[in-house]
Amino acid sequence: MSLKSKIITEKLPLHVAIIMDGNGRWASQQGEIRTFGHQNGVKSVREVTEAAAETGVKFLTLYAFSTENWNRPRAEVNALMELLIHTIHVEKETLNKNNIRLLAIGDLMSLPEKCRKELNEAIQETSGNDRMSLILALSYSAKWEICEAIKRISNNVCTGKLDAEDINEKLISSYLTTAGIPDPELLIRTSGEYRVSNFLLWQIAYAELYFSEKLWPEFTREDFYEALINYQNRERRFGQTSGQISKS
Ligand code: IPE
Ligand code: IPE
Ligand code: MG
């Protein structure tokens, strides 16, 4: 029986973020080159995106390429960019069919032009969809994002558009690339690595962290359901006591 039936709809996280890790190791296990792992990772992206939309998750953010990933061998970076272009092009139709809106966060100007064009087209063409937002983090790093926000805030203070006294958590959030998107309640990382690798540092301040030993290409919809169920069995206290939480 699928784990899906055990998910309590009322307790679903609104936003799930995933660090999709382990493509390279999975490929090595198959005696293949790393790119083969990335290609097979697309299957998991498709499966998890569908599962998230079906269960009623409203925002799904996938860490697809970090700022630090630019330092990988040129051939791997090129292959990843090509895969991205191809996947966005092919999957656009499915996103529309499933009423899913595509968004992207990160230093998008650093992406190859062809990639940016494909991405912008898909964002445009899916902009009317409202079942779920699929947010791709591309050339993304949280420290980069925070630096950019500080630059813009400082500029606005210097030119008198903003009063330094008005800087608060809400304002800072509105200067991040995730402005308008609620913070993720659940962060999943695959491949048995226990770190956040510069992902959404501000936004995950109170997220529940879930680590899976599975490598990303072997992560299925059932693994995703398992993460949701695990999340639903946790007590989120936000600094309060257990007694206070059970009363409310
Ligand atoms: C995740 O898999 C995909 C990207 C970072 C683009 P990796 O490529 O990091 O795979 P491992 O961690 O080396 O196995
Ligand atoms: C994190 O994975 C980035 C993405 C999943 C896109 P990495 O494989 O790049 O992270 P590290 O190097 O293990 O921290
Ligand atoms: Mg990795």
CSV table of N, CA and C in Angstrom, one decimal, residues 77-201:
chain,number,residue,atom,x,y,z
A,77,VAL,N,29.8,21.0,-16.3
A,77,VAL,CA,28.9,22.2,-16.2
A,77,VAL,C,28.1,22.4,-17.6
A,78,ASN,N,28.9,22.2,-18.7
A,78,ASN,CA,28.2,22.3,-20.0
A,78,ASN,C,27.1,21.3,-20.1
A,79,ALA,N,27.4,20.0,-19.7
A,79,ALA,CA,26.4,19.0,-19.8
A,79,ALA,C,25.1,19.3,-18.9
A,80,LEU,N,25.4,19.9,-17.8
A,80,LEU,CA,24.3,20.3,-16.9
A,80,LEU,C,23.4,21.4,-17.5
A,81,MET,N,24.1,22.3,-18.1
A,81,MET,CA,23.3,23.4,-18.8
A,81,MET,C,22.5,22.9,-19.9
A,82,GLU,N,23.1,22.0,-20.7
A,82,GLU,CA,22.4,21.4,-21.9
A,82,GLU,C,21.2,20.6,-21.4
A,83,LEU,N,21.4,19.9,-20.3
A,83,LEU,CA,20.3,19.1,-19.8
A,83,LEU,C,19.2,20.0,-19.2
A,84,LEU,N,19.6,21.1,-18.7
A,84,LEU,CA,18.6,22.0,-18.2
A,84,LEU,C,17.8,22.6,-19.3
A,85,ILE,N,18.4,23.0,-20.4
A,85,ILE,CA,17.7,23.6,-21.5
A,85,ILE,C,16.8,22.6,-22.1
A,86,HIS,N,17.2,21.4,-22.3
A,86,HIS,CA,16.4,20.3,-22.9
A,86,HIS,C,15.2,20.0,-22.0
A,87,THR,N,15.5,19.8,-20.7
A,87,THR,CA,14.5,19.4,-19.8
A,87,THR,C,13.4,20.5,-19.7
A,88,ILE,N,13.7,21.7,-19.5
A,88,ILE,CA,12.7,22.8,-19.4
A,88,ILE,C,11.9,22.8,-20.7
A,89,HIS,N,12.6,22.6,-21.8
A,89,HIS,CA,11.8,22.7,-23.1
A,89,HIS,C,10.8,21.5,-23.2
A,90,VAL,N,11.2,20.4,-22.8
A,90,VAL,CA,10.4,19.2,-22.9
A,90,VAL,C,9.3,19.2,-21.9
A,91,GLU,N,9.6,19.6,-20.7
A,91,GLU,CA,8.7,19.4,-19.5
A,91,GLU,C,7.6,20.6,-19.4
A,92,LYS,N,7.8,21.6,-20.2
A,92,LYS,CA,6.9,22.8,-20.2
A,92,LYS,C,5.5,22.4,-20.4
A,93,GLU,N,5.3,21.5,-21.3
A,93,GLU,CA,3.9,21.0,-21.6
A,93,GLU,C,3.3,20.3,-20.4
A,94,THR,N,4.1,19.4,-19.8
A,94,THR,CA,3.6,18.7,-18.7
A,94,THR,C,3.2,19.6,-17.5
A,95,LEU,N,4.1,20.6,-17.3
A,95,LEU,CA,3.8,21.6,-16.3
A,95,LEU,C,2.5,22.3,-16.5
A,96,ASN,N,2.2,22.7,-17.8
A,96,ASN,CA,0.9,23.3,-18.1
A,96,ASN,C,-0.2,22.3,-17.9
A,97,LYS,N,0.0,21.1,-18.3
A,97,LYS,CA,-1.1,20.1,-18.2
A,97,LYS,C,-1.4,19.9,-16.7
A,98,ASN,N,-0.4,19.9,-15.9
A,98,ASN,CA,-0.6,19.7,-14.4
A,98,ASN,C,-0.9,21.0,-13.7
A,99,ASN,N,-1.1,22.1,-14.4
A,99,ASN,CA,-1.4,23.4,-13.8
A,99,ASN,C,-0.3,23.8,-12.8
A,100,ILE,N,1.0,23.6,-13.1
A,100,ILE,CA,2.1,24.0,-12.3
A,100,ILE,C,2.8,25.2,-12.9
A,101,ARG,N,3.1,26.1,-12.0
A,101,ARG,CA,3.8,27.3,-12.4
A,101,ARG,C,5.3,27.2,-12.2
A,102,LEU,N,6.1,27.6,-13.1
A,102,LEU,CA,7.6,27.5,-13.0
A,102,LEU,C,8.1,28.9,-12.6
A,103,LEU,N,9.0,28.9,-11.6
A,103,LEU,CA,9.7,30.1,-11.1
A,103,LEU,C,11.2,29.7,-11.0
A,104,ALA,N,12.1,30.7,-11.0
A,104,ALA,CA,13.5,30.4,-10.8
A,104,ALA,C,14.1,31.5,-9.8
A,105,ILE,N,15.0,31.0,-9.0
A,105,ILE,CA,15.7,31.9,-8.1
A,105,ILE,C,17.2,31.7,-8.3
A,106,GLY,N,18.0,32.7,-8.1
A,106,GLY,CA,19.5,32.6,-8.2
A,106,GLY,C,20.0,33.7,-9.1
A,107,ASP,N,21.3,33.6,-9.4
A,107,ASP,CA,21.9,34.6,-10.3
A,107,ASP,C,21.7,34.2,-11.7
A,108,LEU,N,20.5,34.5,-12.2
A,108,LEU,CA,20.1,33.9,-13.5
A,108,LEU,C,20.8,34.6,-14.6
A,109,MET,N,21.4,35.8,-14.4
A,109,MET,CA,22.1,36.5,-15.5
A,109,MET,C,23.4,35.7,-15.8
A,110,SER,N,23.9,34.9,-14.8
A,110,SER,CA,25.1,34.1,-15.1
A,110,SER,C,24.9,32.9,-15.9
A,111,LEU,N,23.7,32.5,-16.2
A,111,LEU,CA,23.4,31.3,-17.0
A,111,LEU,C,23.6,31.6,-18.4
A,112,PRO,N,24.0,30.6,-19.2
A,112,PRO,CA,24.1,30.8,-20.7
A,112,PRO,C,22.8,31.4,-21.3
A,113,GLU,N,23.0,32.2,-22.3
A,113,GLU,CA,21.8,32.9,-22.8
A,113,GLU,C,20.7,32.0,-23.3
A,114,LYS,N,21.1,30.9,-23.9
A,114,LYS,CA,20.1,29.9,-24.4
A,114,LYS,C,19.3,29.3,-23.2
A,115,CYS,N,19.9,29.1,-22.1
A,115,CYS,CA,19.3,28.6,-20.9
A,115,CYS,C,18.3,29.6,-20.3
A,116,ARG,N,18.8,30.8,-20.3
A,116,ARG,CA,17.9,31.9,-19.7
A,116,ARG,C,16.7,32.1,-20.6
A,117,LYS,N,16.9,32.0,-21.9
A,117,LYS,CA,15.8,32.2,-22.8
A,117,LYS,C,14.7,31.1,-22.6
A,118,GLU,N,15.2,29.9,-22.6
A,118,GLU,CA,14.3,28.7,-22.4
A,118,GLU,C,13.5,28.8,-21.1
A,119,LEU,N,14.3,29.2,-20.0
A,119,LEU,CA,13.7,29.4,-18.7
A,119,LEU,C,12.7,30.5,-18.7
A,120,ASN,N,13.0,31.6,-19.3
A,120,ASN,CA,12.1,32.8,-19.3
A,120,ASN,C,10.8,32.4,-20.0
A,121,GLU,N,11.0,31.7,-21.1
A,121,GLU,CA,9.8,31.3,-21.9
A,121,GLU,C,8.9,30.4,-21.1
A,122,ALA,N,9.5,29.4,-20.4
A,122,ALA,CA,8.7,28.5,-19.6
A,122,ALA,C,8.0,29.2,-18.4
A,123,ILE,N,8.7,30.2,-17.8
A,123,ILE,CA,8.2,30.9,-16.7
A,123,ILE,C,6.9,31.7,-17.2
A,124,GLN,N,7.1,32.4,-18.4
A,124,GLN,CA,6.0,33.1,-19.0
A,124,GLN,C,4.8,32.2,-19.3
A,125,GLU,N,5.1,31.1,-20.0
A,125,GLU,CA,4.0,30.3,-20.5
A,125,GLU,C,3.3,29.5,-19.4
A,126,THR,N,3.9,29.4,-18.2
A,126,THR,CA,3.2,28.7,-17.1
A,126,THR,C,2.7,29.7,-16.0
A,127,SER,N,2.9,31.0,-16.3
A,127,SER,CA,2.6,32.0,-15.3
A,127,SER,C,1.1,32.0,-14.8
A,128,GLY,N,0.2,31.5,-15.6
A,128,GLY,CA,-1.2,31.5,-15.2
A,128,GLY,C,-1.6,30.3,-14.3
A,129,ASN,N,-0.7,29.4,-14.1
A,129,ASN,CA,-1.0,28.1,-13.4
A,129,ASN,C,-1.0,28.3,-11.9
A,130,ASP,N,-1.9,27.7,-11.2
A,130,ASP,CA,-2.0,28.0,-9.7
A,130,ASP,C,-2.1,26.8,-8.8
A,131,ARG,N,-1.9,25.6,-9.3
A,131,ARG,CA,-2.0,24.4,-8.4
A,131,ARG,C,-0.7,24.3,-7.5
A,132,MET,N,0.4,24.6,-8.1
A,132,MET,CA,1.7,24.5,-7.3
A,132,MET,C,2.7,25.4,-8.0
A,133,SER,N,3.6,26.0,-7.3
A,133,SER,CA,4.8,26.7,-7.9
A,133,SER,C,6.0,25.8,-7.7
A,134,LEU,N,6.7,25.5,-8.9
A,134,LEU,CA,7.9,24.8,-8.9
A,134,LEU,C,9.0,25.8,-9.0
A,135,ILE,N,9.9,25.9,-8.0
A,135,ILE,CA,10.9,26.9,-8.0
A,135,ILE,C,12.3,26.3,-8.2
A,136,LEU,N,12.9,26.6,-9.3
A,136,LEU,CA,14.3,26.0,-9.6
A,136,LEU,C,15.3,27.0,-9.0
A,137,ALA,N,16.2,26.5,-8.2
A,137,ALA,CA,17.3,27.3,-7.7
A,137,ALA,C,18.5,27.1,-8.6
A,138,LEU,N,18.9,28.1,-9.4
A,138,LEU,CA,19.9,27.9,-10.4
A,138,LEU,C,21.0,29.0,-10.2
A,139,SER,N,22.2,28.5,-10.3
A,139,SER,CA,23.3,29.5,-9.9
A,139,SER,C,22.9,30.2,-8.7
A,140,TYR,N,22.5,29.4,-7.7
A,140,TYR,CA,22.0,30.0,-6.5
A,140,TYR,C,23.0,29.7,-5.3
A,141,SER,N,23.1,30.8,-4.5
A,141,SER,CA,23.8,30.5,-3.2
A,141,SER,C,23.1,31.5,-2.2
A,142,ALA,N,22.9,31.1,-1.0
A,142,ALA,CA,22.2,31.9,0.0
A,142,ALA,C,23.1,33.1,0.3
A,143,LYS,N,24.4,32.9,0.4
A,143,LYS,CA,25.3,34.1,0.8
A,143,LYS,C,25.3,35.1,-0.3
A,144,TRP,N,25.3,34.7,-1.6
A,144,TRP,CA,25.2,35.6,-2.7
A,144,TRP,C,23.9,36.4,-2.6
A,145,GLU,N,22.8,35.7,-2.3
A,145,GLU,CA,21.4,36.3,-2.3
A,145,GLU,C,21.4,37.3,-1.1
A,146,ILE,N,22.0,37.0,0.0
A,146,ILE,CA,22.0,37.9,1.2
A,146,ILE,C,22.8,39.2,0.8
A,147,CYS,N,24.0,38.9,0.2
A,147,CYS,CA,24.8,40.1,-0.2
A,147,CYS,C,24.0,41.0,-1.2
A,148,GLU,N,23.4,40.4,-2.1
A,148,GLU,CA,22.6,41.3,-3.1
A,148,GLU,C,21.5,42.1,-2.4
A,149,ALA,N,20.9,41.4,-1.4
A,149,ALA,CA,19.8,42.1,-0.7
A,149,ALA,C,20.4,43.3,0.1
A,150,ILE,N,21.5,43.0,0.8
A,150,ILE,CA,22.2,44.1,1.6
A,150,ILE,C,22.6,45.3,0.7
A,151,LYS,N,23.1,45.0,-0.5
A,151,LYS,CA,23.5,46.0,-1.4
A,151,LYS,C,22.3,46.9,-1.8
A,152,ARG,N,21.2,46.3,-2.1
A,152,ARG,CA,20.0,47.0,-2.5
A,152,ARG,C,19.4,47.8,-1.3
A,153,ILE,N,19.4,47.2,-0.1
A,153,ILE,CA,18.9,47.9,1.0
A,153,ILE,C,19.7,49.1,1.3
A,154,SER,N,21.1,48.9,1.3
A,154,SER,CA,22.0,50.0,1.6
A,154,SER,C,21.8,51.2,0.6
A,155,ASN,N,21.6,50.8,-0.6
A,155,ASN,CA,21.4,51.8,-1.7
A,155,ASN,C,20.2,52.6,-1.4
A,156,ASN,N,19.1,51.9,-1.0
A,156,ASN,CA,17.8,52.6,-0.8
A,156,ASN,C,17.9,53.5,0.5
A,157,VAL,N,18.7,53.0,1.5
A,157,VAL,CA,18.9,53.9,2.7
A,157,VAL,C,19.7,55.1,2.3
A,158,CYS,N,20.8,54.9,1.5
A,158,CYS,CA,21.6,56.1,1.1
A,158,CYS,C,20.9,57.1,0.3
A,159,THR,N,20.0,56.6,-0.6
A,159,THR,CA,19.2,57.6,-1.4
A,159,THR,C,17.9,58.1,-0.8
A,160,GLY,N,17.7,57.7,0.5
A,160,GLY,CA,16.6,58.2,1.2
A,160,GLY,C,15.3,57.5,0.9
A,161,LYS,N,15.3,56.4,0.1
A,161,LYS,CA,14.1,55.7,-0.2
A,161,LYS,C,13.6,54.8,1.0
A,162,LEU,N,14.6,54.6,1.9
A,162,LEU,CA,14.3,53.6,3.0
A,162,LEU,C,14.9,54.2,4.2
A,163,ASP,N,14.2,54.1,5.3
A,163,ASP,CA,14.7,54.5,6.6
A,163,ASP,C,15.3,53.3,7.3
A,164,ALA,N,16.6,53.4,7.8
A,164,ALA,CA,17.3,52.3,8.4
A,164,ALA,C,16.5,51.7,9.5
A,165,GLU,N,15.7,52.5,10.2
A,165,GLU,CA,14.8,52.1,11.3
A,165,GLU,C,13.8,51.1,10.8
A,166,ASP,N,13.4,51.1,9.6
A,166,ASP,CA,12.4,50.3,9.0
A,166,ASP,C,12.9,48.9,8.6
A,167,ILE,N,14.2,48.7,8.8
A,167,ILE,CA,14.7,47.3,8.4
A,167,ILE,C,14.3,46.3,9.5
A,168,ASN,N,13.6,45.4,9.1
A,168,ASN,CA,13.2,44.3,10.0
A,168,ASN,C,13.1,43.0,9.2
A,169,GLU,N,12.7,41.9,9.8
A,169,GLU,CA,12.8,40.5,9.1
A,169,GLU,C,11.9,40.5,7.9
A,170,LYS,N,10.8,41.1,8.0
A,170,LYS,CA,9.8,41.1,6.8
A,170,LYS,C,10.4,41.9,5.7
A,171,LEU,N,11.1,43.0,6.0
A,171,LEU,CA,11.7,43.8,4.9
A,171,LEU,C,12.8,43.0,4.2
A,172,ILE,N,13.7,42.4,5.1
A,172,ILE,CA,14.8,41.6,4.5
A,172,ILE,C,14.3,40.5,3.6
A,173,SER,N,13.2,39.8,4.1
A,173,SER,CA,12.7,38.7,3.3
A,173,SER,C,12.2,39.3,1.9
A,174,SER,N,11.7,40.5,1.9
A,174,SER,CA,11.1,41.0,0.7
A,174,SER,C,12.2,41.4,-0.3
A,175,TYR,N,13.5,41.5,0.1
A,175,TYR,CA,14.6,41.8,-0.7
A,175,TYR,C,15.3,40.5,-1.3
A,176,LEU,N,14.9,39.4,-0.8
A,176,LEU,CA,15.5,38.1,-1.2
A,176,LEU,C,14.9,37.7,-2.5
A,177,THR,N,15.5,36.7,-3.2
A,177,THR,CA,15.0,36.2,-4.5
A,177,THR,C,13.7,35.5,-4.2
A,178,THR,N,13.4,35.1,-3.0
A,178,THR,CA,12.2,34.3,-2.7
A,178,THR,C,11.1,35.2,-2.2
A,179,ALA,N,11.2,36.5,-2.4
A,179,ALA,CA,10.2,37.5,-2.0
A,179,ALA,C,8.8,37.0,-2.4
A,180,GLY,N,7.9,37.0,-1.5
A,180,GLY,CA,6.5,36.6,-1.9
A,180,GLY,C,6.3,35.1,-1.7
A,181,ILE,N,7.3,34.3,-1.5
A,181,ILE,CA,7.2,32.9,-1.3
A,181,ILE,C,7.4,32.6,0.2
A,182,PRO,N,6.4,31.8,0.8
A,182,PRO,CA,6.6,31.5,2.2
A,182,PRO,C,7.8,30.7,2.4
A,183,ASP,N,8.4,30.8,3.6
A,183,ASP,CA,9.6,30.0,4.0
A,183,ASP,C,9.3,28.5,4.0
A,184,PRO,N,10.2,27.7,3.5
A,184,PRO,CA,9.9,26.2,3.6
A,184,PRO,C,9.8,25.7,5.0
A,185,GLU,N,8.8,24.9,5.2
A,185,GLU,CA,8.7,24.2,6.5
A,185,GLU,C,9.5,22.9,6.6
A,186,LEU,N,9.8,22.4,5.4
A,186,LEU,CA,10.5,21.1,5.3
A,186,LEU,C,11.6,21.2,4.3
A,187,LEU,N,12.8,20.8,4.7
A,187,LEU,CA,14.0,20.8,3.8
A,187,LEU,C,14.5,19.3,3.8
A,188,ILE,N,14.5,18.8,2.6
A,188,ILE,CA,15.0,17.4,2.4
A,188,ILE,C,16.3,17.5,1.7
A,189,ARG,N,17.3,16.6,2.2
A,189,ARG,CA,18.5,16.5,1.4
A,189,ARG,C,18.8,15.0,1.2
A,190,THR,N,19.1,14.6,0.0
A,190,THR,CA,19.3,13.2,-0.3
A,190,THR,C,20.8,12.9,-0.2
A,191,SER,N,21.2,11.7,-0.4
A,191,SER,CA,22.5,11.2,-0.5
A,191,SER,C,23.3,11.0,0.8
A,192,GLY,N,22.7,11.1,1.9
A,192,GLY,CA,23.4,10.9,3.2
A,192,GLY,C,24.4,12.0,3.5
A,193,GLU,N,24.3,13.1,3.0
A,193,GLU,CA,25.1,14.3,3.4
A,193,GLU,C,24.4,15.1,4.3
A,194,TYR,N,25.0,15.5,5.4
A,194,TYR,CA,24.3,16.3,6.4
A,194,TYR,C,24.8,17.7,6.5
A,195,ARG,N,24.5,18.4,5.4
A,195,ARG,CA,24.8,19.9,5.4
A,195,ARG,C,23.8,20.6,4.4
A,196,VAL,N,23.9,21.9,4.5
A,196,VAL,CA,22.9,22.7,3.7
A,196,VAL,C,23.5,23.3,2.5
A,197,SER,N,24.8,23.3,2.4
A,197,SER,CA,25.5,23.7,1.1
A,197,SER,C,25.0,25.1,0.6
A,198,ASN,N,24.9,26.1,1.5
A,198,ASN,CA,24.6,27.4,1.0
A,198,ASN,C,23.3,27.6,0.4
A,199,PHE,N,22.3,26.8,0.9
A,199,PHE,CA,20.9,26.8,0.3
A,199,PHE,C,20.0,27.5,1.3
A,200,LEU,N,19.3,28.5,0.8
A,200,LEU,CA,18.2,29.2,1.6
A,200,LEU,C,18.5,29.4,3.1
A,201,LEU,N,19.7,29.9,3.4
A,201,LEU,CA,20.0,30.0,4.8
A,201,LEU,C,19.1,30.9,5.6
